[in-house]
Amino acid sequence: MIRMITIETSINAPIDKVWQAFNSPEDIVKWNQASDDWHCPKAENNLAVGGNLKSTMAAKDGSFQFEFEAKYDEIIPNQFIRYYIADGRKVEINFHEENNLTKITEKFEPENQNSIEMQQQGWQAILDNFKRYVESKALKK
C-alpha cells in the first residue's frame, strides 16, 4: 500500500465559499503558490468526473515553471474531491464544516524526487496560502 501524506487546515468561512474559491480558476491563480516568490499565472478547471484541472506554477523571476495537470475521478459538491495527477498519483480532499469553520484535509501520494517532509511542507504552504486568501476575501464581503 502506498503511503499518503496528509495536510489540513481550518478556514473561518462557510463551506460553499471555501469550495468556490478552491475550484474557481479566477481564485486559483490568486492563492496557488507556496511562497511569495512564486505565482500561478494561469489555471483551468473542469470540475466534473473525467474533467481536468490544470495550473501553471512559476517563479516570479522567470527562472522556473511547471505545469500541474490532473483528472477528476470523484466529486461530491462541498464534501469531497478525488483526482489523479498526470503522473498517476492519487489526491483526495475532504471538506467538512463545523462551528462556522471549514476544515480541509488533503491526502496525496508522494513523488519520488523530493523528501516526504519537503512535499508535505510545500503542499501545506499552498493550503495555508489558500486559508489566508479565503479568510481575507470573506472579511471583505
mmCIF file of N, CA and C in Angstrom:
data_model
loop_
_atom_site.group_PDB
_atom_site.id
_atom_site.type_symbol
_atom_site.label_atom_id
_atom_site.label_comp_id
_atom_site.label_asym_id
_atom_site.label_seq_id
_atom_site.Cartn_x
_atom_site.Cartn_y
_atom_site.Cartn_z
ATOM 1 N N MET A 1 0.843 -1.192 0.000
ATOM 2 C CA MET A 1 0.000 0.000 0.000
ATOM 3 C C MET A 1 0.888 1.254 0.000
ATOM 4 N N ILE A 2 0.535 2.211 -0.791
ATOM 5 C CA ILE A 2 1.294 3.457 -0.893
ATOM 6 C C ILE A 2 0.921 4.375 0.264
ATOM 7 N N ARG A 3 1.927 4.910 0.905
ATOM 8 C CA ARG A 3 1.710 5.855 1.993
ATOM 9 C C ARG A 3 1.167 7.168 1.447
ATOM 10 N N MET A 4 0.181 7.712 2.131
ATOM 11 C CA MET A 4 -0.364 9.008 1.759
ATOM 12 C C MET A 4 0.171 10.062 2.729
ATOM 13 N N ILE A 5 0.457 11.240 2.211
ATOM 14 C CA ILE A 5 0.837 12.384 3.027
ATOM 15 C C ILE A 5 -0.446 13.162 3.317
ATOM 16 N N THR A 6 -0.611 13.590 4.564
ATOM 17 C CA THR A 6 -1.816 14.324 4.954
ATOM 18 C C THR A 6 -1.452 15.733 5.384
ATOM 19 N N ILE A 7 -2.240 16.703 4.888
ATOM 20 C CA ILE A 7 -2.132 18.092 5.326
ATOM 21 C C ILE A 7 -3.547 18.577 5.625
ATOM 22 N N GLU A 8 -3.672 19.604 6.462
ATOM 23 C CA GLU A 8 -5.009 20.116 6.744
ATOM 24 C C GLU A 8 -4.954 21.534 7.268
ATOM 25 N N THR A 9 -6.124 22.157 7.212
ATOM 26 C CA THR A 9 -6.296 23.492 7.756
ATOM 27 C C THR A 9 -7.767 23.688 8.081
ATOM 28 N N SER A 10 -8.040 24.669 8.928
ATOM 29 C CA SER A 10 -9.418 25.084 9.202
ATOM 30 C C SER A 10 -9.540 26.545 8.806
ATOM 31 N N ILE A 11 -10.606 26.842 8.075
ATOM 32 C CA ILE A 11 -10.788 28.169 7.493
ATOM 33 C C ILE A 11 -12.039 28.806 8.083
ATOM 34 N N ASN A 12 -11.910 30.045 8.475
ATOM 35 C CA ASN A 12 -13.030 30.776 9.053
ATOM 36 C C ASN A 12 -13.897 31.351 7.926
ATOM 37 N N ALA A 13 -14.641 30.449 7.276
ATOM 38 C CA ALA A 13 -15.526 30.827 6.174
ATOM 39 C C ALA A 13 -16.492 29.665 5.929
ATOM 40 N N PRO A 14 -17.689 29.966 5.404
ATOM 41 C CA PRO A 14 -18.653 28.898 5.117
ATOM 42 C C PRO A 14 -18.152 27.964 4.013
ATOM 43 N N ILE A 15 -18.593 26.729 4.081
ATOM 44 C CA ILE A 15 -18.103 25.692 3.164
ATOM 45 C C ILE A 15 -18.358 26.037 1.699
ATOM 46 N N ASP A 16 -19.481 26.672 1.380
ATOM 47 C CA ASP A 16 -19.758 26.996 -0.026
ATOM 48 C C ASP A 16 -18.763 28.020 -0.572
ATOM 49 N N LYS A 17 -18.354 28.970 0.267
ATOM 50 C CA LYS A 17 -17.350 29.961 -0.163
ATOM 51 C C LYS A 17 -15.978 29.299 -0.323
ATOM 52 N N VAL A 18 -15.652 28.390 0.592
ATOM 53 C CA VAL A 18 -14.368 27.684 0.522
ATOM 54 C C VAL A 18 -14.323 26.825 -0.738
ATOM 55 N N TRP A 19 -15.398 26.083 -0.995
ATOM 56 C CA TRP A 19 -15.482 25.218 -2.179
ATOM 57 C C TRP A 19 -15.312 26.046 -3.450
ATOM 58 N N GLN A 20 -16.000 27.169 -3.523
ATOM 59 C CA GLN A 20 -15.935 28.038 -4.704
ATOM 60 C C GLN A 20 -14.509 28.546 -4.933
ATOM 61 N N ALA A 21 -13.874 29.040 -3.876
ATOM 62 C CA ALA A 21 -12.518 29.590 -4.014
ATOM 63 C C ALA A 21 -11.503 28.499 -4.348
ATOM 64 N N PHE A 22 -11.740 27.288 -3.859
ATOM 65 C CA PHE A 22 -10.822 26.179 -4.108
ATOM 66 C C PHE A 22 -10.870 25.737 -5.564
ATOM 67 N N ASN A 23 -12.039 25.883 -6.204
ATOM 68 C CA ASN A 23 -12.258 25.311 -7.527
ATOM 69 C C ASN A 23 -12.414 26.305 -8.667
ATOM 70 N N SER A 24 -12.534 27.582 -8.376
ATOM 71 C CA SER A 24 -12.697 28.600 -9.413
ATOM 72 C C SER A 24 -11.336 29.029 -9.961
ATOM 73 N N PRO A 25 -11.119 28.908 -11.285
ATOM 74 C CA PRO A 25 -9.822 29.336 -11.858
ATOM 75 C C PRO A 25 -9.470 30.784 -11.518
ATOM 76 N N GLU A 26 -10.486 31.653 -11.425
ATOM 77 C CA GLU A 26 -10.240 33.058 -11.096
ATOM 78 C C GLU A 26 -9.649 33.195 -9.701
ATOM 79 N N ASP A 27 -10.026 32.299 -8.800
ATOM 80 C CA ASP A 27 -9.469 32.300 -7.449
ATOM 81 C C ASP A 27 -8.154 31.516 -7.384
ATOM 82 N N ILE A 28 -8.091 30.380 -8.065
ATOM 83 C CA ILE A 28 -6.899 29.518 -8.009
ATOM 84 C C ILE A 28 -5.625 30.316 -8.328
ATOM 85 N N VAL A 29 -5.685 31.173 -9.334
ATOM 86 C CA VAL A 29 -4.484 31.936 -9.711
ATOM 87 C C VAL A 29 -4.050 32.911 -8.616
ATOM 88 N N LYS A 30 -4.938 33.204 -7.665
ATOM 89 C CA LYS A 30 -4.610 34.158 -6.598
ATOM 90 C C LYS A 30 -4.022 33.490 -5.356
ATOM 91 N N TRP A 31 -4.208 32.183 -5.205
ATOM 92 C CA TRP A 31 -3.703 31.523 -3.988
ATOM 93 C C TRP A 31 -2.769 30.342 -4.234
ATOM 94 N N ASN A 32 -2.665 29.852 -5.447
ATOM 95 C CA ASN A 32 -1.961 28.592 -5.723
ATOM 96 C C ASN A 32 -0.447 28.774 -5.867
ATOM 97 N N GLN A 33 0.204 29.099 -4.743
ATOM 98 C CA GLN A 33 1.661 29.156 -4.691
ATOM 99 C C GLN A 33 2.094 28.936 -3.252
ATOM 100 N N ALA A 34 3.298 28.396 -3.107
ATOM 101 C CA ALA A 34 3.796 28.040 -1.780
ATOM 102 C C ALA A 34 4.524 29.188 -1.095
ATOM 103 N N SER A 35 5.001 30.162 -1.869
ATOM 104 C CA SER A 35 5.734 31.283 -1.271
ATOM 105 C C SER A 35 5.557 32.527 -2.131
ATOM 106 N N ASP A 36 5.941 33.671 -1.560
ATOM 107 C CA ASP A 36 5.730 34.960 -2.232
ATOM 108 C C ASP A 36 6.556 35.139 -3.495
ATOM 109 N N ASP A 37 7.612 34.332 -3.682
ATOM 110 C CA ASP A 37 8.428 34.484 -4.884
ATOM 111 C C ASP A 37 7.926 33.598 -6.041
ATOM 112 N N TRP A 38 6.777 32.959 -5.841
ATOM 113 C CA TRP A 38 6.125 32.163 -6.885
ATOM 114 C C TRP A 38 4.746 32.724 -7.164
ATOM 115 N N HIS A 39 4.204 32.379 -8.311
ATOM 116 C CA HIS A 39 2.829 32.754 -8.628
ATOM 117 C C HIS A 39 2.225 31.696 -9.541
ATOM 118 N N CYS A 40 0.929 31.841 -9.766
ATOM 119 C CA CYS A 40 0.181 30.914 -10.622
ATOM 120 C C CYS A 40 -0.422 31.738 -11.757
ATOM 121 N N PRO A 41 0.308 31.873 -12.872
ATOM 122 C CA PRO A 41 -0.156 32.750 -13.942
ATOM 123 C C PRO A 41 -1.406 32.269 -14.670
ATOM 124 N N LYS A 42 -1.689 30.948 -14.636
ATOM 125 C CA LYS A 42 -2.922 30.503 -15.291
ATOM 126 C C LYS A 42 -3.433 29.220 -14.649
ATOM 127 N N ALA A 43 -4.763 29.081 -14.708
ATOM 128 C CA ALA A 43 -5.414 27.883 -14.184
ATOM 129 C C ALA A 43 -6.680 27.625 -14.997
ATOM 130 N N GLU A 44 -6.966 26.354 -15.213
ATOM 131 C CA GLU A 44 -8.200 25.914 -15.860
ATOM 132 C C GLU A 44 -8.772 24.807 -15.002
ATOM 133 N N ASN A 45 -10.095 24.771 -14.878
ATOM 134 C CA ASN A 45 -10.698 23.721 -14.070
ATOM 135 C C ASN A 45 -12.061 23.330 -14.622
ATOM 136 N N ASN A 46 -12.175 22.074 -15.045
ATOM 137 C CA ASN A 46 -13.453 21.496 -15.442
ATOM 138 C C ASN A 46 -13.847 20.540 -14.323
ATOM 139 N N LEU A 47 -14.532 21.070 -13.299
ATOM 140 C CA LEU A 47 -14.868 20.324 -12.093
ATOM 141 C C LEU A 47 -16.020 19.357 -12.381
ATOM 142 N N ALA A 48 -15.653 18.226 -12.986
ATOM 143 C CA ALA A 48 -16.606 17.170 -13.315
ATOM 144 C C ALA A 48 -15.822 15.869 -13.394
ATOM 145 N N VAL A 49 -16.483 14.759 -13.091
ATOM 146 C CA VAL A 49 -15.815 13.463 -13.213
ATOM 147 C C VAL A 49 -15.326 13.320 -14.651
ATOM 148 N N GLY A 50 -14.048 13.026 -14.811
ATOM 149 C CA GLY A 50 -13.428 12.969 -16.134
ATOM 150 C C GLY A 50 -12.883 14.297 -16.604
ATOM 151 N N GLY A 51 -13.211 15.377 -15.890
ATOM 152 C CA GLY A 51 -12.727 16.711 -16.240
ATOM 153 C C GLY A 51 -11.303 16.910 -15.761
ATOM 154 N N ASN A 52 -10.660 17.949 -16.272
ATOM 155 C CA ASN A 52 -9.253 18.218 -15.962
ATOM 156 C C ASN A 52 -9.066 19.480 -15.134
ATOM 157 N N LEU A 53 -8.073 19.417 -14.269
ATOM 158 C CA LEU A 53 -7.573 20.563 -13.527
ATOM 159 C C LEU A 53 -6.171 20.829 -14.058
ATOM 160 N N LYS A 54 -5.908 22.064 -14.470
ATOM 161 C CA LYS A 54 -4.586 22.425 -14.969
ATOM 162 C C LYS A 54 -4.183 23.756 -14.358
ATOM 163 N N SER A 55 -2.913 23.844 -13.963
ATOM 164 C CA SER A 55 -2.404 25.127 -13.499
ATOM 165 C C SER A 55 -0.913 25.206 -13.791
ATOM 166 N N THR A 56 -0.446 26.434 -13.883
ATOM 167 C CA THR A 56 0.973 26.706 -14.079
ATOM 168 C C THR A 56 1.488 27.372 -12.817
ATOM 169 N N MET A 57 2.552 26.840 -12.271
ATOM 170 C CA MET A 57 3.233 27.478 -11.148
ATOM 171 C C MET A 57 4.573 27.969 -11.675
ATOM 172 N N ALA A 58 4.921 29.190 -11.329
ATOM 173 C CA ALA A 58 6.146 29.771 -11.881
ATOM 174 C C ALA A 58 6.833 30.664 -10.866
ATOM 175 N N ALA A 59 8.150 30.640 -10.909
ATOM 176 C CA ALA A 59 8.939 31.591 -10.113
ATOM 177 C C ALA A 59 8.711 32.977 -10.707
ATOM 178 N N LYS A 60 8.499 33.964 -9.845
ATOM 179 C CA LYS A 60 8.243 35.325 -10.334
ATOM 180 C C LYS A 60 9.417 35.898 -11.111
ATOM 181 N N ASP A 61 10.628 35.400 -10.842
ATOM 182 C CA ASP A 61 11.798 35.908 -11.569
ATOM 183 C C ASP A 61 11.976 35.225 -12.927
ATOM 184 N N GLY A 62 11.063 34.310 -13.279
ATOM 185 C CA GLY A 62 11.110 33.656 -14.580
ATOM 186 C C GLY A 62 12.099 32.511 -14.680
ATOM 187 N N SER A 63 12.720 32.127 -13.566
ATOM 188 C CA SER A 63 13.775 31.113 -13.612
ATOM 189 C C SER A 63 13.248 29.683 -13.759
ATOM 190 N N PHE A 64 11.997 29.436 -13.378
ATOM 191 C CA PHE A 64 11.481 28.075 -13.424
ATOM 192 C C PHE A 64 9.962 28.098 -13.416
ATOM 193 N N GLN A 65 9.371 27.121 -14.113
ATOM 194 C CA GLN A 65 7.926 26.944 -14.008
ATOM 195 C C GLN A 65 7.593 25.491 -14.281
ATOM 196 N N PHE A 66 6.432 25.063 -13.803
ATOM 197 C CA PHE A 66 5.983 23.714 -14.115
ATOM 198 C C PHE A 66 4.474 23.689 -14.243
ATOM 199 N N GLU A 67 4.022 22.712 -14.995
ATOM 200 C CA GLU A 67 2.591 22.528 -15.236
ATOM 201 C C GLU A 67 2.068 21.434 -14.312
ATOM 202 N N PHE A 68 0.941 21.695 -13.704
ATOM 203 C CA PHE A 68 0.249 20.701 -12.886
ATOM 204 C C PHE A 68 -1.009 20.304 -13.648
ATOM 205 N N GLU A 69 -1.217 19.006 -13.805
ATOM 206 C CA GLU A 69 -2.415 18.547 -14.510
ATOM 207 C C GLU A 69 -2.952 17.309 -13.816
ATOM 208 N N ALA A 70 -4.280 17.271 -13.681
ATOM 209 C CA ALA A 70 -4.937 16.151 -13.022
ATOM 210 C C ALA A 70 -6.305 15.906 -13.655
ATOM 211 N N LYS A 71 -6.812 14.691 -13.454
ATOM 212 C CA LYS A 71 -8.133 14.314 -13.954
ATOM 213 C C LYS A 71 -8.998 13.880 -12.774
ATOM 214 N N TYR A 72 -10.214 14.437 -12.708
ATOM 215 C CA TYR A 72 -11.136 14.133 -11.620
ATOM 216 C C TYR A 72 -11.720 12.735 -11.753
ATOM 217 N N ASP A 73 -11.767 12.044 -10.608
ATOM 218 C CA ASP A 73 -12.301 10.686 -10.532
ATOM 219 C C ASP A 73 -13.613 10.644 -9.738
ATOM 220 N N GLU A 74 -13.712 11.491 -8.707
ATOM 221 C CA GLU A 74 -14.924 11.546 -7.887
ATOM 222 C C GLU A 74 -15.083 12.943 -7.327
ATOM 223 N N ILE A 75 -16.331 13.438 -7.338
ATOM 224 C CA ILE A 75 -16.640 14.760 -6.804
ATOM 225 C C ILE A 75 -17.977 14.672 -6.072
ATOM 226 N N ILE A 76 -17.988 15.096 -4.829
ATOM 227 C CA ILE A 76 -19.225 15.268 -4.073
ATOM 228 C C ILE A 76 -19.224 16.738 -3.655
ATOM 229 N N PRO A 77 -20.065 17.572 -4.281
ATOM 230 C CA PRO A 77 -20.020 19.017 -4.026
ATOM 231 C C PRO A 77 -20.016 19.363 -2.542
ATOM 232 N N ASN A 78 -19.132 20.291 -2.188
ATOM 233 C CA ASN A 78 -18.951 20.792 -0.826
ATOM 234 C C ASN A 78 -18.497 19.721 0.170
ATOM 235 N N GLN A 79 -18.036 18.541 -0.328
ATOM 236 C CA GLN A 79 -17.624 17.486 0.589
ATOM 237 C C GLN A 79 -16.308 16.801 0.211
ATOM 238 N N PHE A 80 -16.163 16.405 -1.058
ATOM 239 C CA PHE A 80 -15.054 15.516 -1.391
ATOM 240 C C PHE A 80 -14.642 15.658 -2.846
ATOM 241 N N ILE A 81 -13.328 15.598 -3.076
ATOM 242 C CA ILE A 81 -12.759 15.573 -4.430
ATOM 243 C C ILE A 81 -11.673 14.504 -4.449
ATOM 244 N N ARG A 82 -11.671 13.690 -5.492
ATOM 245 C CA ARG A 82 -10.533 12.789 -5.729
ATOM 246 C C ARG A 82 -10.109 12.977 -7.172
ATOM 247 N N TYR A 83 -8.797 13.161 -7.362
ATOM 248 C CA TYR A 83 -8.270 13.235 -8.713
ATOM 249 C C TYR A 83 -6.949 12.501 -8.778
ATOM 250 N N TYR A 84 -6.524 12.263 -10.016
ATOM 251 C CA TYR A 84 -5.233 11.634 -10.263
ATOM 252 C C TYR A 84 -4.369 12.621 -11.022
ATOM 253 N N ILE A 85 -3.188 12.893 -10.471
ATOM 254 C CA ILE A 85 -2.229 13.769 -11.133
ATOM 255 C C ILE A 85 -1.748 13.052 -12.398
ATOM 256 N N ALA A 86 -1.282 13.805 -13.371
ATOM 257 C CA ALA A 86 -0.863 13.229 -14.660
ATOM 258 C C ALA A 86 0.142 12.091 -14.507
ATOM 259 N N ASP A 87 0.948 12.105 -13.434
ATOM 260 C CA ASP A 87 1.922 11.022 -13.221
ATOM 261 C C ASP A 87 1.312 9.800 -12.522
ATOM 262 N N GLY A 88 -0.005 9.827 -12.287
ATOM 263 C CA GLY A 88 -0.701 8.677 -11.719
ATOM 264 C C GLY A 88 -0.933 8.724 -10.218
ATOM 265 N N ARG A 89 -0.371 9.728 -9.538
ATOM 266 C CA ARG A 89 -0.552 9.805 -8.087
ATOM 267 C C ARG A 89 -1.957 10.282 -7.730
ATOM 268 N N LYS A 90 -2.511 9.690 -6.666
ATOM 269 C CA LYS A 90 -3.870 9.999 -6.221
ATOM 270 C C LYS A 90 -3.860 11.125 -5.186
ATOM 271 N N VAL A 91 -4.892 11.987 -5.274
ATOM 272 C CA VAL A 91 -5.102 13.055 -4.296
ATOM 273 C C VAL A 91 -6.565 12.999 -3.862
ATOM 274 N N GLU A 92 -6.789 13.045 -2.548
ATOM 275 C CA GLU A 92 -8.147 13.089 -2.003
ATOM 276 C C GLU A 92 -8.267 14.302 -1.092
ATOM 277 N N ILE A 93 -9.368 15.044 -1.251
ATOM 278 C CA ILE A 93 -9.574 16.265 -0.481
ATOM 279 C C ILE A 93 -10.961 16.206 0.145
ATOM 280 N N ASN A 94 -10.997 16.302 1.470
ATOM 281 C CA ASN A 94 -12.255 16.319 2.204
ATOM 282 C C ASN A 94 -12.530 17.720 2.720
ATOM 283 N N PHE A 95 -13.790 18.140 2.613
ATOM 284 C CA PHE A 95 -14.264 19.422 3.124
ATOM 285 C C PHE A 95 -15.318 19.112 4.184
ATOM 286 N N HIS A 96 -15.184 19.719 5.374
ATOM 287 C CA HIS A 96 -16.119 19.452 6.457
ATOM 288 C C HIS A 96 -16.370 20.748 7.210
ATOM 289 N N GLU A 97 -17.651 21.106 7.353
ATOM 290 C CA GLU A 97 -17.993 22.347 8.058
ATOM 291 C C GLU A 97 -18.483 22.027 9.462
ATOM 292 N N GLU A 98 -17.940 22.764 10.427
ATOM 293 C CA GLU A 98 -18.347 22.588 11.817
ATOM 294 C C GLU A 98 -18.096 23.878 12.581
ATOM 295 N N ASN A 99 -19.098 24.353 13.301
ATOM 296 C CA ASN A 99 -18.974 25.575 14.116
ATOM 297 C C ASN A 99 -18.456 26.758 13.310
ATOM 298 N N ASN A 100 -19.021 26.991 12.133
ATOM 299 C CA ASN A 100 -18.658 28.111 11.256
ATOM 300 C C ASN A 100 -17.237 28.047 10.725
ATOM 301 N N LEU A 101 -16.572 26.912 10.855
ATOM 302 C CA LEU A 101 -15.250 26.701 10.272
ATOM 303 C C LEU A 101 -15.358 25.613 9.217
ATOM 304 N N THR A 102 -14.578 25.740 8.165
ATOM 305 C CA THR A 102 -14.498 24.679 7.160
ATOM 306 C C THR A 102 -13.126 24.044 7.271
ATOM 307 N N LYS A 103 -13.121 22.748 7.554
ATOM 308 C CA LYS A 103 -11.873 22.003 7.659
ATOM 309 C C LYS A 103 -11.609 21.317 6.324
ATOM 310 N N ILE A 104 -10.392 21.496 5.824
ATOM 311 C CA ILE A 104 -9.953 20.808 4.611
ATOM 312 C C ILE A 104 -8.851 19.837 5.013
ATOM 313 N N THR A 105 -9.017 18.583 4.597
ATOM 314 C CA THR A 105 -7.985 17.574 4.794
ATOM 315 C C THR A 105 -7.602 17.046 3.424
ATOM 316 N N GLU A 106 -6.344 17.192 3.070
ATOM 317 C CA GLU A 106 -5.840 16.687 1.785
ATOM 318 C C GLU A 106 -4.903 15.527 2.048
ATOM 319 N N LYS A 107 -5.080 14.467 1.283
ATOM 320 C CA LYS A 107 -4.162 13.328 1.319
ATOM 321 C C LYS A 107 -3.653 13.121 -0.094
ATOM 322 N N PHE A 108 -2.341 12.935 -0.217
ATOM 323 C CA PHE A 108 -1.782 12.741 -1.554
ATOM 324 C C PHE A 108 -0.644 11.749 -1.511
ATOM 325 N N GLU A 109 -0.477 11.045 -2.614
ATOM 326 C CA GLU A 109 0.626 10.107 -2.753
ATOM 327 C C GLU A 109 1.884 10.896 -3.086
ATOM 328 N N PRO A 110 2.983 10.612 -2.406
ATOM 329 C CA PRO A 110 4.222 11.350 -2.671
ATOM 330 C C PRO A 110 4.871 10.938 -3.987
ATOM 331 N N GLU A 111 5.652 11.862 -4.527
ATOM 332 C CA GLU A 111 6.501 11.521 -5.676
ATOM 333 C C GLU A 111 7.850 11.071 -5.142
ATOM 334 N N ASN A 112 8.729 10.620 -6.005
ATOM 335 C CA ASN A 112 9.982 10.018 -5.569
ATOM 336 C C ASN A 112 11.195 10.944 -5.625
ATOM 337 N N GLN A 113 11.027 12.182 -6.099
ATOM 338 C CA GLN A 113 12.180 13.065 -6.287
ATOM 339 C C GLN A 113 12.534 13.872 -5.048
ATOM 340 N N ASN A 114 11.535 14.256 -4.275
ATOM 341 C CA ASN A 114 11.764 15.104 -3.105
ATOM 342 C C ASN A 114 11.379 14.357 -1.837
ATOM 343 N N SER A 115 11.951 14.780 -0.701
ATOM 344 C CA SER A 115 11.665 14.112 0.564
ATOM 345 C C SER A 115 10.190 14.266 0.934
ATOM 346 N N ILE A 116 9.707 13.327 1.735
ATOM 347 C CA ILE A 116 8.327 13.383 2.236
ATOM 348 C C ILE A 116 8.112 14.710 2.962
ATOM 349 N N GLU A 117 9.073 15.098 3.783
ATOM 350 C CA GLU A 117 8.954 16.333 4.563
ATOM 351 C C GLU A 117 8.845 17.549 3.652
ATOM 352 N N MET A 118 9.664 17.590 2.612
ATOM 353 C CA MET A 118 9.629 18.721 1.682
ATOM 354 C C MET A 118 8.281 18.791 0.960
ATOM 355 N N GLN A 119 7.774 17.635 0.529
ATOM 356 C CA GLN A 119 6.476 17.612 -0.148
ATOM 357 C C GLN A 119 5.360 18.058 0.795
ATOM 358 N N GLN A 120 5.397 17.546 2.024
ATOM 359 C CA GLN A 120 4.369 17.915 2.996
ATOM 360 C C GLN A 120 4.419 19.414 3.279
ATOM 361 N N GLN A 121 5.621 19.959 3.458
ATOM 362 C CA GLN A 121 5.769 21.388 3.726
ATOM 363 C C GLN A 121 5.292 22.231 2.545
ATOM 364 N N GLY A 122 5.623 21.811 1.324
ATOM 365 C CA GLY A 122 5.216 22.561 0.134
ATOM 366 C C GLY A 122 3.707 22.579 -0.056
ATOM 367 N N TRP A 123 3.079 21.409 0.044
ATOM 368 C CA TRP A 123 1.622 21.337 -0.103
ATOM 369 C C TRP A 123 0.935 22.080 1.041
ATOM 370 N N GLN A 124 1.480 21.966 2.253
ATOM 371 C CA GLN A 124 0.889 22.676 3.398
ATOM 372 C C GLN A 124 1.004 24.182 3.205
ATOM 373 N N ALA A 125 2.124 24.653 2.676
ATOM 374 C CA ALA A 125 2.305 26.092 2.432
ATOM 375 C C ALA A 125 1.256 26.606 1.444
ATOM 376 N N ILE A 126 0.948 25.830 0.419
ATOM 377 C CA ILE A 126 -0.085 26.227 -0.535
ATOM 378 C C ILE A 126 -1.450 26.260 0.154
ATOM 379 N N LEU A 127 -1.741 25.238 0.962
ATOM 380 C CA LEU A 127 -3.023 25.204 1.669
ATOM 381 C C LEU A 127 -3.123 26.358 2.672
ATOM 382 N N ASP A 128 -2.027 26.689 3.334
ATOM 383 C CA ASP A 128 -2.021 27.833 4.259
ATOM 384 C C ASP A 128 -2.257 29.136 3.504
ATOM 385 N N ASN A 129 -1.684 29.255 2.318
ATOM 386 C CA ASN A 129 -1.903 30.435 1.484
ATOM 387 C C ASN A 129 -3.368 30.516 1.071
ATOM 388 N N PHE A 130 -3.967 29.356 0.739
ATOM 389 C CA PHE A 130 -5.397 29.294 0.412
ATOM 390 C C PHE A 130 -6.226 29.804 1.592
ATOM 391 N N LYS A 131 -5.915 29.348 2.799
ATOM 392 C CA LYS A 131 -6.639 29.777 4.003
ATOM 393 C C LYS A 131 -6.576 31.308 4.143
ATOM 394 N N ARG A 132 -5.374 31.875 4.039
ATOM 395 C CA ARG A 132 -5.231 33.334 4.148
ATOM 396 C C ARG A 132 -6.052 34.048 3.077
ATOM 397 N N TYR A 133 -6.003 33.534 1.850
ATOM 398 C CA TYR A 133 -6.741 34.145 0.751
ATOM 399 C C TYR A 133 -8.237 34.125 1.030
ATOM 400 N N VAL A 134 -8.783 32.972 1.391
ATOM 401 C CA VAL A 134 -10.236 32.860 1.622
ATOM 402 C C VAL A 134 -10.666 33.720 2.783
ATOM 403 N N GLU A 135 -9.905 33.694 3.872
ATOM 404 C CA GLU A 135 -10.297 34.477 5.046
ATOM 405 C C GLU A 135 -10.234 35.981 4.760
ATOM 406 N N SER A 136 -9.246 36.433 3.986
ATOM 407 C CA SER A 136 -9.186 37.860 3.652
ATOM 408 C C SER A 136 -10.305 38.241 2.687
ATOM 409 N N LYS A 137 -10.638 37.335 1.777
ATOM 410 C CA LYS A 137 -11.737 37.566 0.832
ATOM 411 C C LYS A 137 -13.077 37.583 1.569
ATOM 412 N N ALA A 138 -13.261 36.657 2.519
ATOM 413 C CA ALA A 138 -14.516 36.568 3.270
ATOM 414 C C ALA A 138 -14.729 37.820 4.121
ATOM 415 N N LEU A 139 -13.641 38.365 4.669
ATOM 416 C CA LEU A 139 -13.762 39.548 5.514
ATOM 417 C C LEU A 139 -14.107 40.801 4.704
ATOM 418 N N LYS A 140 -13.774 40.806 3.438
ATOM 419 C CA LYS A 140 -14.047 41.969 2.592
ATOM 420 C C LYS A 140 -15.514 42.038 2.160
ATOM 421 N N LYS A 141 -16.229 40.915 2.264
ATOM 422 C CA LYS A 141 -17.611 40.887 1.774
ATOM 423 C C LYS A 141 -18.597 41.172 2.873
#
